[in-house]
Coordinates of C-alpha atoms and ligand atoms in Angstrom, one line a residue:
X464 CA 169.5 115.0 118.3
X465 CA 170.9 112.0 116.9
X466 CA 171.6 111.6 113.2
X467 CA 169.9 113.4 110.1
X468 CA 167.7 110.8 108.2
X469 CA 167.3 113.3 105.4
X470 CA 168.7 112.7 102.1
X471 CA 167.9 116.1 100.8
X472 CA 165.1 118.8 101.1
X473 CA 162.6 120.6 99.5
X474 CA 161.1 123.3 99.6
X475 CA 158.1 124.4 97.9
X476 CA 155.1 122.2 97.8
X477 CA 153.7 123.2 94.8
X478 CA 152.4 120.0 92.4
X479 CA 155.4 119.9 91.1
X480 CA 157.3 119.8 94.2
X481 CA 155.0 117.4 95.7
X482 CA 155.5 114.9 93.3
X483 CA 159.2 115.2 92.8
X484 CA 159.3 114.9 96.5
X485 CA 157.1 111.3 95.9
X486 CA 159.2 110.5 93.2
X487 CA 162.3 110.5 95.1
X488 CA 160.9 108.9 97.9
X489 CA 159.7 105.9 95.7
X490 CA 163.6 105.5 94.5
X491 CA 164.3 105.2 98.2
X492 CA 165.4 108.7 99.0
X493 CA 164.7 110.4 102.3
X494 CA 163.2 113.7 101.7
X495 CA 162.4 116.4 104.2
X496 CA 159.7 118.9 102.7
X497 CA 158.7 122.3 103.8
X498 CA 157.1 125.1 102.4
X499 CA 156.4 129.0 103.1
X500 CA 152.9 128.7 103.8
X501 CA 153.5 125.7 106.8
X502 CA 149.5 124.4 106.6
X503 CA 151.0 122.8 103.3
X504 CA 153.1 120.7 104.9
X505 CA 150.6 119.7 107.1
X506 CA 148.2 119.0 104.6
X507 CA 151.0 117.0 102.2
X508 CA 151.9 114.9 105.4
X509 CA 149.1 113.6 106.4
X510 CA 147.8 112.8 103.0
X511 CA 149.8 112.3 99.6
X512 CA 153.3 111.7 102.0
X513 CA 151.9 109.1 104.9
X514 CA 153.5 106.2 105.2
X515 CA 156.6 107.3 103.0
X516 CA 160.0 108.3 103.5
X517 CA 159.2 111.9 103.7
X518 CA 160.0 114.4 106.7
X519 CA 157.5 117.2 107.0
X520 CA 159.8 120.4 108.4
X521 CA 157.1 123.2 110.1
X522 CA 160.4 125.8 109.6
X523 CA 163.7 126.3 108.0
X524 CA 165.8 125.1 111.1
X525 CA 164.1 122.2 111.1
X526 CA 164.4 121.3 107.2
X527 CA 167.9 122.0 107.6
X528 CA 168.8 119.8 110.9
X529 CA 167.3 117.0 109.2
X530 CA 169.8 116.7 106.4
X531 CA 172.4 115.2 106.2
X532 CA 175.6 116.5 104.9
X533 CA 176.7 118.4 102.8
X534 CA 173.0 119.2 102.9
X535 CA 170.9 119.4 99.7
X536 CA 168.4 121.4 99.0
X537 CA 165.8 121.9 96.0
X538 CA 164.4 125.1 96.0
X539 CA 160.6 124.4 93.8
X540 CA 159.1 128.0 93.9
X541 CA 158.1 130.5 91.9
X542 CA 160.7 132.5 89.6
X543 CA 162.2 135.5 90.7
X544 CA 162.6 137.0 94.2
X545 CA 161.2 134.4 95.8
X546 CA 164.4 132.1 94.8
X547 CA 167.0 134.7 96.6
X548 CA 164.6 135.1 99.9
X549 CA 164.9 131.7 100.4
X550 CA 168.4 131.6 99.8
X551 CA 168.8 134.4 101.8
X552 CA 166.4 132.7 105.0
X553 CA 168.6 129.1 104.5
X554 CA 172.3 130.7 104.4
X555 CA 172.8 131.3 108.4
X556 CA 171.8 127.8 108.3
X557 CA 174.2 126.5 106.4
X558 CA 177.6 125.3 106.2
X559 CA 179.8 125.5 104.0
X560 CA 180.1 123.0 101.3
X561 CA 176.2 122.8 101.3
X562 CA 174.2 122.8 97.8
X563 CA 171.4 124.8 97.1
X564 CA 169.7 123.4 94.3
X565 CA 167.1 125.9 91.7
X566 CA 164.4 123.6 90.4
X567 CA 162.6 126.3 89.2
X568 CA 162.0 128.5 86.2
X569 CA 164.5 130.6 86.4
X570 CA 166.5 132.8 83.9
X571 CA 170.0 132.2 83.6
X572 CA 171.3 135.2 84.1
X573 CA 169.9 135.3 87.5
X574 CA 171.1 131.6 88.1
X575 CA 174.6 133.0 86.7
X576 CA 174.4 135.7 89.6
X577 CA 173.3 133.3 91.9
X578 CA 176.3 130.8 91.4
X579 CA 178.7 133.5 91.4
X580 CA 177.2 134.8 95.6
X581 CA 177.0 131.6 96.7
X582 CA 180.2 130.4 95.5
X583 CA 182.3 133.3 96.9
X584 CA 180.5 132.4 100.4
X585 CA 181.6 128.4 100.4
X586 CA 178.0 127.2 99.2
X587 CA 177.5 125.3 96.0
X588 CA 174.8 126.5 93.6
X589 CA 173.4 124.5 91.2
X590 CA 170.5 125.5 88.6
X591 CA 168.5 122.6 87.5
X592 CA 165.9 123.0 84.8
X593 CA 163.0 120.5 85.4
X594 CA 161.1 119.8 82.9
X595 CA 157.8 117.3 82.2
X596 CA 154.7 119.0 84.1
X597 CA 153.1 117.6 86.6
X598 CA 153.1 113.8 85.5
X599 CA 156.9 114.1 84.7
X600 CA 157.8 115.2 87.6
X601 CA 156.3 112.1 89.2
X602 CA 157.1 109.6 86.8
X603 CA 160.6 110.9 85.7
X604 CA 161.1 114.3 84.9
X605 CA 164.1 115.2 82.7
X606 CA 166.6 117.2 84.4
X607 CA 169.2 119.7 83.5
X608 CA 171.1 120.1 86.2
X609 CA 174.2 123.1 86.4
X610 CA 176.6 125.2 88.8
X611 CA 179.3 124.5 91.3
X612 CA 181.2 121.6 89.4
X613 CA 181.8 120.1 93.1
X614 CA 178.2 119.8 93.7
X615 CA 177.5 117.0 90.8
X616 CA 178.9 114.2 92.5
X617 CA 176.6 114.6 95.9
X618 CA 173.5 114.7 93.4
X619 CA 174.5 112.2 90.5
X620 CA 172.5 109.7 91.8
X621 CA 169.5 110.8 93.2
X622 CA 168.7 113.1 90.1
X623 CA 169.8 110.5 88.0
X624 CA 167.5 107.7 89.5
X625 CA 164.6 110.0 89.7
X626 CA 164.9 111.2 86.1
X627 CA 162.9 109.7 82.9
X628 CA 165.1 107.1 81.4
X629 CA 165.4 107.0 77.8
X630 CA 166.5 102.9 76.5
X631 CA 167.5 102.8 80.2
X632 CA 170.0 106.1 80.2
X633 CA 168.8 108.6 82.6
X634 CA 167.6 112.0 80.7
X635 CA 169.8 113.8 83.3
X636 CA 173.5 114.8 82.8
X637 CA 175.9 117.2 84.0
X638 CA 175.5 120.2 81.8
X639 CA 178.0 122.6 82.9
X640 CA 179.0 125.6 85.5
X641 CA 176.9 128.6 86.6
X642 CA 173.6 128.8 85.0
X643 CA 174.5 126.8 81.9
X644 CA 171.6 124.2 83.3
X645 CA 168.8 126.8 83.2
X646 CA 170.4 127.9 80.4
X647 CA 169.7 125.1 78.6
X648 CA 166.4 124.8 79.9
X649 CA 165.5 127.9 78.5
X650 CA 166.6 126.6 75.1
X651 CA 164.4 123.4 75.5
X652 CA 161.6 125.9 75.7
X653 CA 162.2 127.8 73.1
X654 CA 161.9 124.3 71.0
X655 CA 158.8 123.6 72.6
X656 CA 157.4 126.6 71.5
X657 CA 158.5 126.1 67.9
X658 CA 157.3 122.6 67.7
X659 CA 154.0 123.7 69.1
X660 CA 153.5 126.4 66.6
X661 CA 154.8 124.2 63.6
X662 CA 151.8 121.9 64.6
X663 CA 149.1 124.5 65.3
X664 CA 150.4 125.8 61.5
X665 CA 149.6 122.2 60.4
X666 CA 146.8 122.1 62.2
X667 CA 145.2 125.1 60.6
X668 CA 145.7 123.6 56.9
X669 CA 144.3 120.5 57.6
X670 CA 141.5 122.9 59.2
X671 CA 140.7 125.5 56.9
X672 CA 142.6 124.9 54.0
X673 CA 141.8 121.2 53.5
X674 CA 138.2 121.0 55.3
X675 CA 139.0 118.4 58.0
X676 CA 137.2 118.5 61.3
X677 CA 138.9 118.0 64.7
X678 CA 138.6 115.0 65.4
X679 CA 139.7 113.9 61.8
X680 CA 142.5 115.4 62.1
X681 CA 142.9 113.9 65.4
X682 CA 143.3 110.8 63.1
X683 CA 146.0 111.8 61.0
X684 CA 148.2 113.0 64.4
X685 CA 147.5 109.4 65.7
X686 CA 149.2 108.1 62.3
X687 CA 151.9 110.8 62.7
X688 CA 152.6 109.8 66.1
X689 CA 153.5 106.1 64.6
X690 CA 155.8 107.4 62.4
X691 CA 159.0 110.1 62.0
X692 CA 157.3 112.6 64.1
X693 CA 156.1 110.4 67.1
X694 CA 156.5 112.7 70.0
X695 CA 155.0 113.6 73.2
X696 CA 153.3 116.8 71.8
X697 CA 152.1 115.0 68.7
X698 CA 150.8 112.3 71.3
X699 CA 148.6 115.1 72.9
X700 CA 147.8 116.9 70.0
X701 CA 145.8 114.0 68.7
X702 CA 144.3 113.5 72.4
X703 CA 143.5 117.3 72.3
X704 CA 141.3 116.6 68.7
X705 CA 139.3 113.9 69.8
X706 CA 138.1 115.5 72.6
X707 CA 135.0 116.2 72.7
X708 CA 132.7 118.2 74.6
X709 CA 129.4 117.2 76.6
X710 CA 127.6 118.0 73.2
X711 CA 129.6 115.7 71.2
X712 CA 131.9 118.7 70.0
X713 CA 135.7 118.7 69.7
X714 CA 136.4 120.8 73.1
X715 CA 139.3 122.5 71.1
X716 CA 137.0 124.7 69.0
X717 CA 135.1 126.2 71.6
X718 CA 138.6 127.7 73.1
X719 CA 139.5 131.4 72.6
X720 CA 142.3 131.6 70.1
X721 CA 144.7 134.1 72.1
X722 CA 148.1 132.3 73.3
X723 CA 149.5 133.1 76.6
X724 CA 153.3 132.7 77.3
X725 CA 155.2 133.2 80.2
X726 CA 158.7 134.4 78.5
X727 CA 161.3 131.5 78.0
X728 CA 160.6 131.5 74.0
X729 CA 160.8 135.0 74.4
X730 CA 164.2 134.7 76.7
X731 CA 165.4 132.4 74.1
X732 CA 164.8 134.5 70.7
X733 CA 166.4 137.3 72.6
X734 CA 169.5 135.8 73.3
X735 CA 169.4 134.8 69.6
X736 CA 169.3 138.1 69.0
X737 CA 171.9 139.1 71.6
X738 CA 174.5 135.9 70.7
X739 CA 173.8 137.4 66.8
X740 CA 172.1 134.1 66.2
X741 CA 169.0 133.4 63.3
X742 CA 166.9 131.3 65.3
X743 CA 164.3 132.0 63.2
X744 CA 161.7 129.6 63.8
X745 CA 161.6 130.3 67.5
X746 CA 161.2 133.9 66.8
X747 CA 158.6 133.3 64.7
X748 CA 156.7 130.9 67.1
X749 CA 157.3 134.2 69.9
X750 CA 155.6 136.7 67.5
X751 CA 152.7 134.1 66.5
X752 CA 151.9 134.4 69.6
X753 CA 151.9 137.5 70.2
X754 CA 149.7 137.9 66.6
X755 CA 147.3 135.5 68.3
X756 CA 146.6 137.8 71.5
X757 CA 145.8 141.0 69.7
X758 CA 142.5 139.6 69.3
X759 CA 140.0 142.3 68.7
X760 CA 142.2 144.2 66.5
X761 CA 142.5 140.8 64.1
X762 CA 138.8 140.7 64.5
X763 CA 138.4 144.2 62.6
X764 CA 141.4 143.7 60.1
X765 CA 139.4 140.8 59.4
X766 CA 135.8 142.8 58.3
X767 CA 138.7 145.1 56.1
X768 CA 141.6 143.3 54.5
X769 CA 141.6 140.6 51.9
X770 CA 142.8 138.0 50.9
X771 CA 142.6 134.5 48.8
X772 CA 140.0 131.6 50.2
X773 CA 141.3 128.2 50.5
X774 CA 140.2 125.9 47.9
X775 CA 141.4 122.7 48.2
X776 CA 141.3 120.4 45.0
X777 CA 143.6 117.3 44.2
X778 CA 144.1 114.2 46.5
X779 CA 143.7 114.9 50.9
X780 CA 145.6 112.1 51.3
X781 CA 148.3 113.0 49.2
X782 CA 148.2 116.5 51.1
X783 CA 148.8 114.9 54.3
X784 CA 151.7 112.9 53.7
X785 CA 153.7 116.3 52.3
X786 CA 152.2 118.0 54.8
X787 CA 154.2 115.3 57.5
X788 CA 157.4 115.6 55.4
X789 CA 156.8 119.7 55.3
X790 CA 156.3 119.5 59.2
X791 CA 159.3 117.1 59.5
X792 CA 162.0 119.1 57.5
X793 CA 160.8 122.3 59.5
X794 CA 161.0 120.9 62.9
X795 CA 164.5 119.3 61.8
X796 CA 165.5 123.2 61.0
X797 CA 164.4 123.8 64.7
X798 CA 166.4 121.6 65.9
X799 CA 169.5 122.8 64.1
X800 CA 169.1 126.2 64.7
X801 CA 168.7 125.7 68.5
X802 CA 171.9 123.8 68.8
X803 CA 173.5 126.7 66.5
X804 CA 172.3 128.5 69.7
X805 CA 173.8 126.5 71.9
X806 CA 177.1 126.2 70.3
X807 CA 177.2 130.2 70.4
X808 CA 176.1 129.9 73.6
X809 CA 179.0 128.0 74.3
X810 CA 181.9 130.0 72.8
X811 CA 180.4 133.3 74.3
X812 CA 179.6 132.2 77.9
X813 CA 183.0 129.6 78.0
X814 CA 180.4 126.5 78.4
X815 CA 181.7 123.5 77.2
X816 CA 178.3 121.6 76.5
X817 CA 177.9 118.0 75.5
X818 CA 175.3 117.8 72.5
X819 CA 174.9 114.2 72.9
X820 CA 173.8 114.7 76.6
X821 CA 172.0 117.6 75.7
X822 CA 169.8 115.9 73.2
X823 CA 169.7 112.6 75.4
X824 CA 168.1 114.7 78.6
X825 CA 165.8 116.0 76.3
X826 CA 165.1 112.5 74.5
X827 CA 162.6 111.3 77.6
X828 CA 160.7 112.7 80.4
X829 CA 160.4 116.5 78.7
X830 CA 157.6 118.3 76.5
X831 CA 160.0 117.9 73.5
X832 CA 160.3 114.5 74.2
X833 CA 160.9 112.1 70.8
X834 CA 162.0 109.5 68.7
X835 CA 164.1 112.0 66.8
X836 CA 166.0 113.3 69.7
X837 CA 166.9 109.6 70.0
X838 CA 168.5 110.2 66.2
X839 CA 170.4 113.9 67.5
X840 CA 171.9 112.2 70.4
X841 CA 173.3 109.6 67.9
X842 CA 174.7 112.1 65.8
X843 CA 176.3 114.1 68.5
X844 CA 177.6 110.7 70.1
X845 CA 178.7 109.6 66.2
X846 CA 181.0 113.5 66.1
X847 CA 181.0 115.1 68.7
X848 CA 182.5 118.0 66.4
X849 CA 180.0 118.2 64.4
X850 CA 179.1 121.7 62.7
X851 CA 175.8 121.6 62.0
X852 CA 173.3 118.8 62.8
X853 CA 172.0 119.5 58.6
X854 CA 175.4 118.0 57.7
X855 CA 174.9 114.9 59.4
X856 CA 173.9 111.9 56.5
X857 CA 170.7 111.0 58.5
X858 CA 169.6 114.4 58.8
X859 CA 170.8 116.0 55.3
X860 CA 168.6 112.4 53.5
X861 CA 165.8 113.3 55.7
X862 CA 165.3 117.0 54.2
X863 CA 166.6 115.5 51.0
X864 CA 163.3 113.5 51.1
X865 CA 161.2 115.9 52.2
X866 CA 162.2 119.0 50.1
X867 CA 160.0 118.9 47.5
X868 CA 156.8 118.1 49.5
X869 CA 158.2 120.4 51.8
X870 CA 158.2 123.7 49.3
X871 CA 154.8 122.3 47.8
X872 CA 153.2 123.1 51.5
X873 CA 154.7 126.2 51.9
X874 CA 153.0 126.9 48.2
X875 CA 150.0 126.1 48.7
X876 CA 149.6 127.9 52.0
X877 CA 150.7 131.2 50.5
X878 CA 148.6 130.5 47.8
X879 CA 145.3 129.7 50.2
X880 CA 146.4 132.7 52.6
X881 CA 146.9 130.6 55.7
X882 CA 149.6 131.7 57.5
X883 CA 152.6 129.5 58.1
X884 CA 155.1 131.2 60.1
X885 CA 157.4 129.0 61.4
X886 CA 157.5 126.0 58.5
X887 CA 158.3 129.4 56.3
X888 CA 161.0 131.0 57.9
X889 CA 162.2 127.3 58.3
X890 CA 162.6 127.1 54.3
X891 CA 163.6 130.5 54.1
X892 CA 166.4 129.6 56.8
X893 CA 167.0 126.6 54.8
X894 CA 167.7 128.2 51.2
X895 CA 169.9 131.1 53.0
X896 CA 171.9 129.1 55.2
X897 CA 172.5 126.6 51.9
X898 CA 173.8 129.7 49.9
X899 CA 177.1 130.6 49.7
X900 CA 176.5 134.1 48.4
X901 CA 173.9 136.0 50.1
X902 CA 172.5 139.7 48.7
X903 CA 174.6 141.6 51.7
X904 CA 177.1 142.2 49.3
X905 CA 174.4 145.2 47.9
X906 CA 173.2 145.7 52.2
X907 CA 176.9 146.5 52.8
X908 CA 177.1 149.0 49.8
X909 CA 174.2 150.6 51.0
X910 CA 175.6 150.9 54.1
X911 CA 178.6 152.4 53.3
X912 CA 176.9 154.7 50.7
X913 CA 174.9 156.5 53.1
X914 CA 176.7 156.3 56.3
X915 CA 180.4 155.6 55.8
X916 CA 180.0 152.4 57.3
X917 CA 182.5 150.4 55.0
X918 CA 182.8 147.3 53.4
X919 CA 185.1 144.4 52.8
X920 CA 186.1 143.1 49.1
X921 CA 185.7 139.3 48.0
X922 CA 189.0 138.1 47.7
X923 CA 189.0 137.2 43.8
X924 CA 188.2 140.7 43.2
X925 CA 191.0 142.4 45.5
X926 CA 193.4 145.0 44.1
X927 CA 195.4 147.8 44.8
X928 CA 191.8 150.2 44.9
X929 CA 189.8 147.5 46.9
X930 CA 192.5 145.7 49.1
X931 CA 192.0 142.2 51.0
X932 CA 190.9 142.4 54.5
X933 CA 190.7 146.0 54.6
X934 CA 187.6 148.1 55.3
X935 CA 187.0 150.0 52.4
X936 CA 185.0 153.2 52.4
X937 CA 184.3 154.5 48.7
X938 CA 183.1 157.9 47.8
X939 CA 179.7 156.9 45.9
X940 CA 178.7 160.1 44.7
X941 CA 181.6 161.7 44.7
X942 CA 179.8 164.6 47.4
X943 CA 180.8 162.8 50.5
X944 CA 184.1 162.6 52.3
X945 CA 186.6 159.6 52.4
X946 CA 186.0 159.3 56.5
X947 CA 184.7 156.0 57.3
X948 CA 182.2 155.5 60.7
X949 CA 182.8 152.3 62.7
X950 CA 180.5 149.1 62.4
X951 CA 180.3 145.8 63.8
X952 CA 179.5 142.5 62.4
X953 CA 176.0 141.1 63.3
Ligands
LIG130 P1 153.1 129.1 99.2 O1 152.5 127.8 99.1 O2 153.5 129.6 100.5 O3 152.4 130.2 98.4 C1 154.6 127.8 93.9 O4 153.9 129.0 93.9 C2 155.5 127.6 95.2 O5 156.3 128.8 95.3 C3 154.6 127.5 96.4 O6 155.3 126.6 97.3 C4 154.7 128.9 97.0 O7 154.6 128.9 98.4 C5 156.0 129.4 96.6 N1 156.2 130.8 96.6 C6 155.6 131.7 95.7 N2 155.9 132.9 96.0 C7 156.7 132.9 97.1 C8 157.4 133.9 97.8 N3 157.4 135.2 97.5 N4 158.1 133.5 98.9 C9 158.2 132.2 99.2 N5 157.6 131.2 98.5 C10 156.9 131.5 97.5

């Protein structure tokens, strides 16, 4: 046979496989395509793929002996077991040096496993979060590529000419070994899910608290999107508004008001939880909606509980703009606390991530994609050190600004009885993280008084009874014994 045209493979034909596999091909790239069910390929070829650089493989040897090497492949298919049969079916195939790429939704952990199987049998794994949908995917995904260190160089610039660009950088970088890629992935959804729920919240004041309809409310998104908040998911929540059904009715209020999920916010607020993190507001977007799907039961606690009726009164406009700053502060907080993730994330797992990149790969091309990831890659780029993206002048003015509106919001919701979940726990967050002494001085006394567990004294008040940096157990009642149990810190 003479030599390999392909440029690298994919399998999985899928939309989004289709159109990364178009996508690639536009920027020049041969790319061979196959997929489990073969009638796909068949069907992709001699439509969407005719006349382009694309190679239609009918089986696995055949994907494989038209690569070149070290051969690349992009695995596109579903999550889960259907990722390690493939990798299973390609490996007699294979050589060694030859990179077996995860596009899909994977978990890290799995990706982690993965990495560490391949790389003791001479393959290089890399897991690549994709994110963007369908018309990302086409147009310029962003992509999170990480694994075997020795892999980058062979896929630098493919991924990086077929990802979204961002003021002409790619939103694609390096993001570190083993699973670190989906790992961040998995973070970026987590995000999404908080940003999401931090505009249904607003949503639902405009709604029932202030008495807007949909499509009015469509119009103060469209003047959002022009301003601090314009992002990708503002974009469509003001397309979703003005939408209107065949009889002239916003589409959005006809749809059942259960949320479905399919488990990376879920993923993410558990490793929060595992890595001892508070990512709060992503928790909270989780459990919203999981609130949201018990639907019958909120139905009948509806006929039995009470509770205040929105009233609004004073000036909508007025509303609206502190309603922007409430939702802007908030979403900053997000943001924060997910790269107080990350940097945990980082210590725990040995990671060595790159904020700036981080940010920049999720600046274009993804769901969270904004103006003000433009302003967190600058940050990052500004100090790379820094501690906490609330210390950063631009950030630490912008909830400076919005503080007061901010708390107003959160007022007035509590006050109406419309829950706000996630621009709550944000303030809450906010005002804990912002005080230097927190109540679990009296959490650790209770602790210790009923189960041993110890405590610690604050250095100005140490002493020969309460020493520095000891664990102290003391004998509240003067019933127990003087044997402490063990503990940990959270
Ligand atoms: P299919 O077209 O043969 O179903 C998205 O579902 C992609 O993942 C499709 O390309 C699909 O292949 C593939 N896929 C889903 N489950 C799979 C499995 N268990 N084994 C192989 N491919 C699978």
């Amino acid at each position: 046979m003479s030599d390999p045209k392909g440029d690298i493979g994919l399998i999985g034909l899928a939309v989004m496989g289709q159109n990364l596999i178009l996508n690639a091909a536009d920027h020049g790239y041969t790319v061979v395509a196959y997929n489990r069910t073969v009638s796909k390929v068949d069907h992709f070829m001699e439509n969407e793929a005719k006349g382009k650089s694309i190679i239609g493989a009918r089986s696995i040897q055949e994907l494989v002996a038209n690569l070149k090497r070290p051969r690349r492949i992009i695995l596109l298919v579903k999550a889960g077991a259907a990722v390690d049969a493939f990798i299973d079916q390609l490996l007699p195939h294979l050589e060694k040096g030859d990179i077996i790429i995860d596009g899909g939704n994977s978990h890290f952990p799995d990706s982690n496993r993965r990495y560490e199987q391949l790389k003791e049998k001479g393959f290089l794994f890399v897991g690549s979060g994709v994110s963007g949908g369908e018309e990302g995917a086409r147009n310029g995904p962003s992509l999170m590529p990480g694994g075997h260190p020795d892999a980058w160089p062979h896929l630098k610039n493919i991924f990086q000419d077929i990802a979204a660009k961002s003021d002409g950088e790619p939103c694609c970088d390096w993001v570190g070994p083993s699973g670190s890629g989906h790992y961040v992935k998995m973070v970026h959804n987590g995000i999404e899910y908080g940003d999401m729920q931090l505009i249904c919240e607003a949503y639902d004041l405009l709604k029932r608290g202030v008495g807007l309809s949909d499509n009015e409310i469509s119009e103060v998104f469209a003047k959002w999107n022009t301003g601090v908040l314009d992002s990708y998911l503002i974009e469509i929540t003001r397309d979703v508004l003005s939408y209107n059904d065949e009889d002239g009715k916003a589409l959005v209020s006809k749809i059942m008001d259960r949320a479905g999920q399919k488990g990376t916010g879920k993923w993410t607020a558990i490793n929060a939880l595992d890595l001892g993190m508070p990512v709060t507001l992503i928790g909270e977007a989780v459990f919203s909606r999981n609130l949201s799907a018990i639907k019958e039961e909120r139905e009948r606690a509806s006929k039995i509980l009470s509770g205040p009726t929105a009233k609004f009164t004073g000036d909508k406009q007025q509303f609206i703009d502190e309603l922007e700053q409430a939702l802007y502060a908030s979403k900053i907080i997000s943001y924060a606390q997910g790269f107080m993730l990350i940097r945990e994330a980082g210590l725990e797992y040995g990671w060595d991530f790159n904020n700036a990149g981080i940010a920049l790969m999720w600046r274009g091309g993804c769901i969270i994609r904004s103006v003000f990831l433009g302003e967190i890659t600058k940050a990052y780029r500004a100090n790379p050190k820094l501690e906490n993206l609330l210390f950063e002048p631009f950030f630490k003015n912008a909830i400076d600004k919005a503080q007061a509106s901010w708390r107003k919001t959160i007022g007035t919701a509590i006050a109406w009885g419309i829950p706000t979940p996630a621009f709550s726990t944000a303030l809450s967050f906010y005002d804990g993280y912002r005080s230097a002494r927190l109540p679990a001085n009296l959490l650790q006394a209770q602790r210790d008084y009923f189960g041993a567990h110890t405590f610690r004294v604050l250095p100005e008040f140490a002493s020969k009874r309460l020493p520095l940096d000891k664990d102290i157990h003391i004998n509240w009642t003067g019933t127990g014994g003087d044997v402490a149990a063990s503990t940990y810190d959270a």
